[in-house]
Amino acid sequence: MLPGIGVFGTGNIVKVVVPFLREKGFKIEALWGRTLLEAEEISKELDIPFHTNKIDDVLLRKDVDLIFIICSPNLHSQIAVKALGIGKHVLCDKPSGLCQSEALKMVRASQYYPSLISIVNHSLRFLPAFSQMRKAIVDGYLGQENEITVVDVRVQMGSLLHDSYDWLCDETMGGGVLTLVGSHVIDLVSFLTTQRAVQVHGLVRTFTKNTEHIQGIRNITSSDFCAFQMQMSKGTIVTVTLNTHIPGTFSQEVLVCGKLGYLIVRGGDLYGFKEGSQKEDVIYLDVEDLQRSVTMMNTVAANTIPRPYMKGLFKMMGALREAFLPVEDKRGWVKEPVALAATFEDGLYVQAVINALRKSNINKEWVKVSIITEEPDPNPILSAAVRRSGISI
């Protein structure tokens, strides 16, 4: 039996996800919104029976066993940790919180409750083109896995902002192309190469600080352009360009070079080239029909989410459904179908890279990627004084 779902968020992605989940047989039992009015409007539009602006009202419902967190990143850690603590499965949108300390809390909660599903929405892992690319790399299309030399990623798209000021405009609340698109890219590179970044160098910019609809006392602080390099653990060099200054379009290319040739994903298609060949090999073409229903795909919401990310998300939710299907005539669930998904540990790594890139942007130098293993002391001066005094607290 599929679990009842509680959804946190009222954005465009919710309007796409909810119909698809229902198509797969899930029941959407509750919706949380930042304000009661927002929650009421979306719940009526999507025919969700319960809505609220209180987090615990969703988490404590007995008919909710799976939590979808697709709200602003400043709430991700708080909701995920609470949900796992009371025995709920969690799918959390990227990124894992706002900083490493928040991501670490999520990791510890998932480790304390290992029987529960806890995954991060890095949906490009499930896009067939990237699954095929990873398989080709493992099978030696480019040579040995440690012979991958260069990875180049280029994403060109329109603005991520809405017509009114919200969290997407605010870097401190998780807005910006580095956080929202860069997190996908950072995770994808590690997924493809089985390597992690050891040091990074980044340039992060906010060129658009006001728009026709967003102006006055509040300026936009979230990034709209980012270019960075990563040196990976086995020597691979990664270059990434994220540009949101091309209205009305989306293009994404991921190129992986190795000793024997290269593999490239353009949009959702995979091509390969080996030394000595006359032309590229067509390894995978994205011909699968993405349209689930005319009603859903004609919404403005669906048009605002790039096709590769939407298709990867649909594939991931399909795998999530399989995880809850009966196994060998025994009612229950297994984690194997979602074993490909990013874990909270992966989310912590991504957050560490983002933090290092922000530091590099400020200091204008290469910065080592350091993953924390314990939360930083909120008051180190007081703690040092207590230690010197010998007082136990």
Coordinates of C-alpha atoms in Angstrom, one line a residue:
M1 CA 0.0 0.0 0.0
L2 CA 1.4 3.4 -1.0
P3 CA 1.9 5.9 1.8
G4 CA -0.1 9.1 2.2
I5 CA 1.9 12.2 1.3
G6 CA 2.2 15.5 3.1
V7 CA 3.5 18.3 0.8
F8 CA 5.4 21.3 2.1
G9 CA 5.3 24.1 -0.4
T10 CA 3.0 26.0 -2.8
G11 CA 5.2 26.9 -5.7
N12 CA 5.0 25.9 -9.4
I13 CA 6.7 22.6 -8.8
V14 CA 3.9 21.5 -6.5
K15 CA 1.4 22.0 -9.3
V16 CA 3.4 19.6 -11.4
V17 CA 4.3 17.0 -8.8
V18 CA 0.9 16.5 -7.2
P19 CA -0.9 15.4 -10.4
F20 CA 1.9 13.1 -11.3
L21 CA 1.9 11.5 -7.8
R22 CA -1.8 10.9 -8.1
E23 CA -1.3 9.3 -11.5
K24 CA 1.1 6.9 -9.8
G25 CA -1.4 6.0 -7.2
F26 CA -0.3 8.1 -4.2
K27 CA -2.8 10.0 -2.1
I28 CA -2.0 13.6 -1.2
E29 CA -3.4 14.0 2.2
A30 CA -2.2 17.4 3.4
L31 CA -0.5 20.6 2.2
W32 CA 1.5 23.2 4.1
G33 CA 1.9 26.8 2.9
R34 CA 3.8 29.8 4.2
T35 CA 0.5 31.5 4.8
L36 CA -2.9 30.1 5.3
L37 CA -4.2 31.9 2.3
E38 CA -1.6 30.4 0.0
A39 CA -2.2 27.0 1.4
E40 CA -6.0 27.3 0.9
E41 CA -5.7 28.5 -2.7
I42 CA -3.3 25.7 -3.8
S43 CA -5.2 23.0 -1.9
K44 CA -8.5 24.1 -3.7
E45 CA -6.7 24.2 -7.0
L46 CA -5.2 20.7 -6.5
D47 CA -8.1 19.2 -4.6
I48 CA -6.0 18.4 -1.5
P49 CA -8.3 17.7 1.5
F50 CA -6.3 19.4 4.3
H51 CA -4.2 22.6 4.3
T52 CA -2.4 24.5 7.0
N53 CA 0.4 27.0 7.7
K54 CA 1.6 25.0 10.7
I55 CA 4.4 22.5 10.2
D56 CA 3.3 20.1 13.0
D57 CA -0.3 19.9 11.7
V58 CA 1.0 18.0 8.6
L59 CA 3.8 16.0 10.3
L60 CA 1.5 14.6 13.1
R61 CA -1.3 13.4 10.8
K62 CA -1.7 9.6 11.0
D63 CA -2.6 9.4 7.3
V64 CA 0.8 11.0 6.3
D65 CA 3.8 8.7 6.1
L66 CA 5.9 10.3 3.4
I67 CA 6.9 14.0 3.4
F68 CA 7.7 16.0 0.3
I69 CA 9.6 19.1 1.2
I70 CA 9.5 21.5 -1.8
C71 CA 9.4 24.9 0.0
S72 CA 12.1 27.5 0.6
P73 CA 15.5 26.0 1.6
N74 CA 15.6 27.9 5.0
L75 CA 12.9 25.4 6.2
H76 CA 14.3 22.2 4.7
S77 CA 16.5 21.1 7.7
Q78 CA 13.9 21.9 10.3
I79 CA 11.1 20.0 8.6
A80 CA 13.3 17.0 7.5
V81 CA 14.7 16.4 11.0
K82 CA 11.3 16.7 12.7
A83 CA 9.7 14.3 10.1
L84 CA 12.4 11.6 10.5
G85 CA 12.2 11.9 14.3
I86 CA 8.5 10.9 14.3
G87 CA 8.9 8.1 11.8
K88 CA 8.1 9.7 8.4
H89 CA 9.9 9.1 5.1
V90 CA 11.4 12.2 3.5
L91 CA 12.0 13.5 0.0
C92 CA 13.7 16.9 0.3
D93 CA 14.2 19.4 -2.5
K94 CA 17.7 20.7 -3.1
P95 CA 19.7 22.1 -1.4
S96 CA 19.9 20.5 2.1
G97 CA 19.3 23.6 4.1
L98 CA 21.2 26.9 4.0
C99 CA 24.6 25.8 5.3
Q100 CA 26.6 22.7 6.3
S101 CA 25.4 22.8 10.0
E102 CA 21.8 22.4 8.8
A103 CA 22.7 19.7 6.3
L104 CA 24.6 17.9 9.1
K105 CA 21.5 17.8 11.3
M106 CA 19.7 16.1 8.4
V107 CA 22.5 13.6 8.0
R108 CA 22.4 12.7 11.7
A109 CA 18.7 12.3 11.7
S110 CA 18.8 10.0 8.7
Q111 CA 21.6 7.9 10.4
Y112 CA 19.6 7.7 13.6
Y113 CA 16.6 6.3 11.6
P114 CA 18.2 4.3 8.9
S115 CA 15.1 2.3 8.2
L116 CA 13.4 5.4 6.8
I117 CA 13.8 6.6 3.2
S118 CA 15.6 10.0 3.2
I119 CA 16.7 11.4 -0.1
V120 CA 17.4 14.7 -1.8
N121 CA 15.9 15.8 -5.1
H122 CA 18.9 15.8 -7.3
S123 CA 16.7 14.5 -10.1
L124 CA 19.3 14.6 -12.9
R125 CA 20.7 11.3 -11.6
F126 CA 17.5 9.7 -12.8
L127 CA 17.5 11.3 -16.3
P128 CA 18.0 8.3 -18.7
A129 CA 20.8 10.2 -20.7
F130 CA 22.9 10.5 -17.5
S131 CA 22.1 7.0 -16.4
Q132 CA 23.4 5.8 -19.8
M133 CA 26.4 8.2 -19.6
R134 CA 27.4 6.8 -16.2
K135 CA 27.0 3.2 -17.5
A136 CA 29.2 4.0 -20.5
I137 CA 31.9 5.5 -18.2
V138 CA 31.8 2.4 -16.0
D139 CA 32.0 0.1 -19.1
G140 CA 35.2 1.9 -20.2
Y141 CA 34.0 4.0 -23.1
L142 CA 36.4 6.7 -22.1
G143 CA 39.1 4.4 -20.7
Q144 CA 39.6 3.7 -17.0
E145 CA 37.5 5.7 -14.6
N146 CA 40.6 7.4 -13.2
E147 CA 41.4 8.5 -16.8
I148 CA 38.6 11.1 -17.0
T149 CA 40.4 14.3 -17.7
V150 CA 37.9 17.2 -18.1
V151 CA 34.2 17.7 -17.4
D152 CA 32.6 20.8 -18.9
V153 CA 29.0 21.9 -18.0
R154 CA 27.1 24.8 -19.5
V155 CA 23.6 25.8 -18.6
Q156 CA 21.9 28.7 -20.3
M157 CA 18.4 29.7 -19.2
G158 CA 16.1 32.5 -18.4
S159 CA 15.6 34.3 -15.0
L160 CA 14.7 32.2 -12.0
L161 CA 12.8 35.1 -10.4
H162 CA 9.0 35.6 -10.2
D163 CA 7.1 38.9 -10.7
S164 CA 7.1 39.7 -7.0
Y165 CA 9.8 39.7 -4.2
D166 CA 10.1 36.3 -2.5
W167 CA 12.7 33.9 -1.2
L168 CA 14.1 33.4 -4.7
C169 CA 15.4 37.0 -4.6
D170 CA 17.3 36.4 -1.3
E171 CA 20.6 34.6 -1.2
T172 CA 20.3 34.1 2.6
M173 CA 17.1 32.2 2.1
G174 CA 18.5 29.9 -0.6
G175 CA 17.8 31.8 -3.8
G176 CA 20.2 32.1 -6.7
V177 CA 21.5 30.1 -9.6
L178 CA 24.5 28.7 -7.6
T179 CA 22.1 27.2 -5.0
L180 CA 19.3 26.1 -7.2
V181 CA 21.1 24.9 -10.4
G182 CA 24.7 24.6 -9.2
S183 CA 23.6 22.1 -6.5
H184 CA 22.3 19.8 -9.3
V185 CA 25.5 20.2 -11.3
I186 CA 27.8 19.6 -8.3
D187 CA 25.9 16.4 -7.4
L188 CA 25.7 15.2 -11.0
V189 CA 29.5 15.5 -11.6
S190 CA 30.2 13.4 -8.6
F191 CA 27.5 10.9 -9.6
L192 CA 29.1 10.5 -13.1
T193 CA 32.8 10.5 -12.1
T194 CA 32.5 8.8 -8.6
Q195 CA 34.8 11.6 -7.5
R196 CA 34.4 14.5 -5.1
A197 CA 35.8 18.0 -5.3
V198 CA 38.9 18.7 -3.2
Q199 CA 39.3 22.4 -4.0
V200 CA 37.3 25.0 -6.0
H201 CA 37.6 28.4 -7.5
G202 CA 34.4 30.4 -8.2
L203 CA 32.9 33.6 -9.6
V204 CA 29.4 34.4 -8.4
R205 CA 27.5 37.5 -9.5
T206 CA 24.2 39.3 -9.1
F207 CA 23.8 41.5 -12.2
T208 CA 20.1 42.0 -11.9
K209 CA 19.4 43.8 -8.6
N210 CA 16.0 45.2 -9.6
T211 CA 13.3 44.4 -12.2
E212 CA 10.2 46.1 -13.4
H213 CA 8.2 44.4 -10.7
I214 CA 10.9 44.1 -8.0
Q215 CA 12.2 47.5 -6.9
G216 CA 12.2 49.9 -4.0
I217 CA 13.8 49.3 -0.7
R218 CA 14.5 45.6 -1.2
N219 CA 17.2 44.6 -3.7
I220 CA 17.8 41.2 -5.3
T221 CA 20.8 39.5 -3.7
S222 CA 20.5 36.0 -5.2
S223 CA 23.0 35.1 -7.9
D224 CA 22.0 35.1 -11.6
F225 CA 25.4 34.1 -13.0
C226 CA 28.1 31.7 -11.8
A227 CA 31.3 30.3 -13.3
F228 CA 33.5 27.9 -11.3
Q229 CA 36.1 25.2 -11.5
M230 CA 36.5 22.1 -9.4
Q231 CA 39.6 19.9 -8.9
M232 CA 38.3 16.4 -8.2
S233 CA 39.8 13.7 -6.0
K234 CA 41.3 11.7 -8.9
G235 CA 42.6 14.7 -10.8
T236 CA 39.7 15.4 -13.1
I237 CA 39.2 19.2 -13.8
V238 CA 35.6 20.5 -13.9
T239 CA 34.5 23.8 -15.5
V240 CA 30.9 25.0 -15.0
T241 CA 29.0 28.0 -16.4
L242 CA 25.5 28.9 -15.2
N243 CA 23.8 31.8 -17.0
T244 CA 20.3 33.0 -16.4
H245 CA 20.4 35.9 -18.8
I246 CA 18.8 34.2 -21.9
P247 CA 15.0 34.7 -21.6
G248 CA 12.6 32.2 -23.0
T249 CA 15.1 29.4 -23.5
F250 CA 16.9 26.5 -21.8
S251 CA 19.9 24.6 -22.9
Q252 CA 22.2 22.3 -21.0
E253 CA 25.4 20.5 -22.1
V254 CA 27.4 18.1 -20.0
L255 CA 30.7 17.0 -21.6
V256 CA 33.0 14.3 -20.1
C257 CA 36.4 13.8 -21.7
G258 CA 38.6 10.8 -21.2
K259 CA 41.7 9.2 -22.6
L260 CA 39.8 7.4 -25.4
G261 CA 37.3 10.1 -26.4
Y262 CA 34.3 12.0 -25.0
L263 CA 30.7 11.6 -24.0
I264 CA 28.2 14.6 -24.2
V265 CA 24.6 15.0 -23.1
R266 CA 22.8 17.8 -25.0
G267 CA 19.4 18.4 -23.4
G268 CA 18.2 14.8 -22.9
D269 CA 20.3 13.1 -25.7
L270 CA 23.6 11.3 -25.2
Y271 CA 26.3 11.2 -27.8
G272 CA 29.8 9.7 -27.8
F273 CA 33.0 10.0 -29.8
K274 CA 36.1 7.8 -29.8
E275 CA 39.5 8.6 -31.2
G276 CA 39.7 7.4 -34.8
S277 CA 36.0 7.7 -35.4
Q278 CA 34.6 9.9 -38.2
K279 CA 31.5 11.1 -36.3
E280 CA 29.7 11.0 -33.0
D281 CA 27.9 7.8 -31.9
V282 CA 24.3 8.2 -31.0
I283 CA 24.0 6.4 -27.7
Y284 CA 20.6 7.5 -26.4
L285 CA 17.9 9.7 -27.8
D286 CA 15.2 11.2 -25.6
V287 CA 12.2 10.2 -27.5
E288 CA 10.0 9.1 -24.6
D289 CA 6.8 11.2 -24.4
L290 CA 6.9 13.4 -21.3
Q291 CA 3.3 14.4 -21.6
R292 CA 1.4 12.7 -18.7
S293 CA -1.9 14.5 -19.3
V294 CA -2.9 17.5 -21.4
T295 CA -4.2 19.3 -18.4
M296 CA -1.0 19.1 -16.4
M297 CA 1.4 19.8 -19.2
N298 CA -0.4 22.9 -20.4
T299 CA -0.1 24.6 -17.1
V300 CA 2.3 27.6 -16.7
A301 CA 3.9 25.7 -13.9
A302 CA 5.1 22.9 -16.2
N303 CA 6.5 25.3 -18.7
T304 CA 8.7 27.0 -16.0
I305 CA 10.5 23.7 -15.1
P306 CA 13.2 22.7 -17.6
R307 CA 12.4 19.4 -19.3
P308 CA 15.5 17.4 -18.1
Y309 CA 14.8 18.3 -14.5
M310 CA 11.1 17.5 -14.8
K311 CA 11.7 14.2 -16.5
G312 CA 14.4 13.2 -14.0
L313 CA 12.0 14.1 -11.1
F314 CA 9.2 12.0 -12.7
K315 CA 11.6 9.1 -13.0
M316 CA 12.7 9.5 -9.4
M317 CA 9.1 9.5 -8.1
G318 CA 8.4 6.4 -10.2
A319 CA 11.3 4.7 -8.4
L320 CA 9.9 5.9 -5.1
R321 CA 6.6 4.2 -5.9
E322 CA 8.4 1.0 -6.6
A323 CA 10.1 1.2 -3.2
F324 CA 6.7 1.0 -1.5
L325 CA 5.2 -1.8 -3.6
P326 CA 4.8 -5.3 -2.0
V327 CA 7.9 -7.5 -2.2
E328 CA 7.6 -11.3 -2.7
D329 CA 4.0 -11.4 -1.4
K330 CA 5.2 -9.6 1.8
R331 CA 3.7 -6.2 2.5
G332 CA 6.4 -3.6 3.1
W333 CA 9.0 -1.6 1.2
V334 CA 12.6 -1.7 0.2
K335 CA 15.2 0.9 -0.6
E336 CA 16.7 -0.7 -3.7
P337 CA 14.6 1.3 -6.3
V338 CA 15.8 4.6 -4.8
A339 CA 19.4 3.4 -4.2
L340 CA 20.4 5.7 -7.1
A341 CA 19.0 8.8 -5.4
A342 CA 21.2 11.4 -3.6
T343 CA 21.4 10.8 0.2
F344 CA 21.5 13.4 2.9
E345 CA 25.3 12.7 3.0
D346 CA 25.4 13.7 -0.6
G347 CA 23.5 16.8 0.3
L348 CA 26.1 17.7 2.9
Y349 CA 28.9 17.3 0.4
V350 CA 27.1 19.6 -2.1
Q351 CA 26.6 22.2 0.6
A352 CA 30.3 22.0 1.5
V353 CA 31.2 22.8 -2.2
I354 CA 28.7 25.7 -2.3
N355 CA 30.2 27.1 0.9
A356 CA 33.7 26.8 -0.6
L357 CA 32.6 28.5 -3.8
R358 CA 31.1 31.5 -1.9
K359 CA 34.3 31.8 0.1
S360 CA 36.4 31.6 -3.1
N361 CA 34.3 34.3 -4.7
I362 CA 35.0 36.7 -1.8
N363 CA 38.7 35.9 -1.4
K364 CA 39.4 35.4 -5.1
E365 CA 41.5 32.3 -4.6
W366 CA 41.2 28.5 -4.7
V367 CA 39.5 27.2 -1.6
K368 CA 39.7 23.6 -0.1
V369 CA 36.4 21.8 0.3
S370 CA 36.0 20.8 3.9
I371 CA 33.0 18.7 5.1
I372 CA 32.2 19.3 8.7
T373 CA 31.6 16.4 11.1
E374 CA 30.2 18.3 14.0
E375 CA 28.2 21.5 14.4
P376 CA 30.3 24.6 15.0
D377 CA 30.2 26.1 18.5
P378 CA 27.7 29.0 18.4
N379 CA 29.6 30.9 21.1
P380 CA 33.3 29.8 21.1
I381 CA 34.4 32.6 23.4
L382 CA 32.0 31.6 26.1
S383 CA 32.8 27.9 25.7
A384 CA 36.5 28.6 26.0
A385 CA 35.9 30.6 29.2
V386 CA 33.8 27.7 30.6
R387 CA 36.6 25.2 29.8
R388 CA 39.2 27.4 31.6
S389 CA 37.0 27.8 34.6
G390 CA 36.6 24.0 35.0
I391 CA 32.8 24.5 35.5
S392 CA 30.8 21.5 34.1
I393 CA 27.5 22.4 32.4

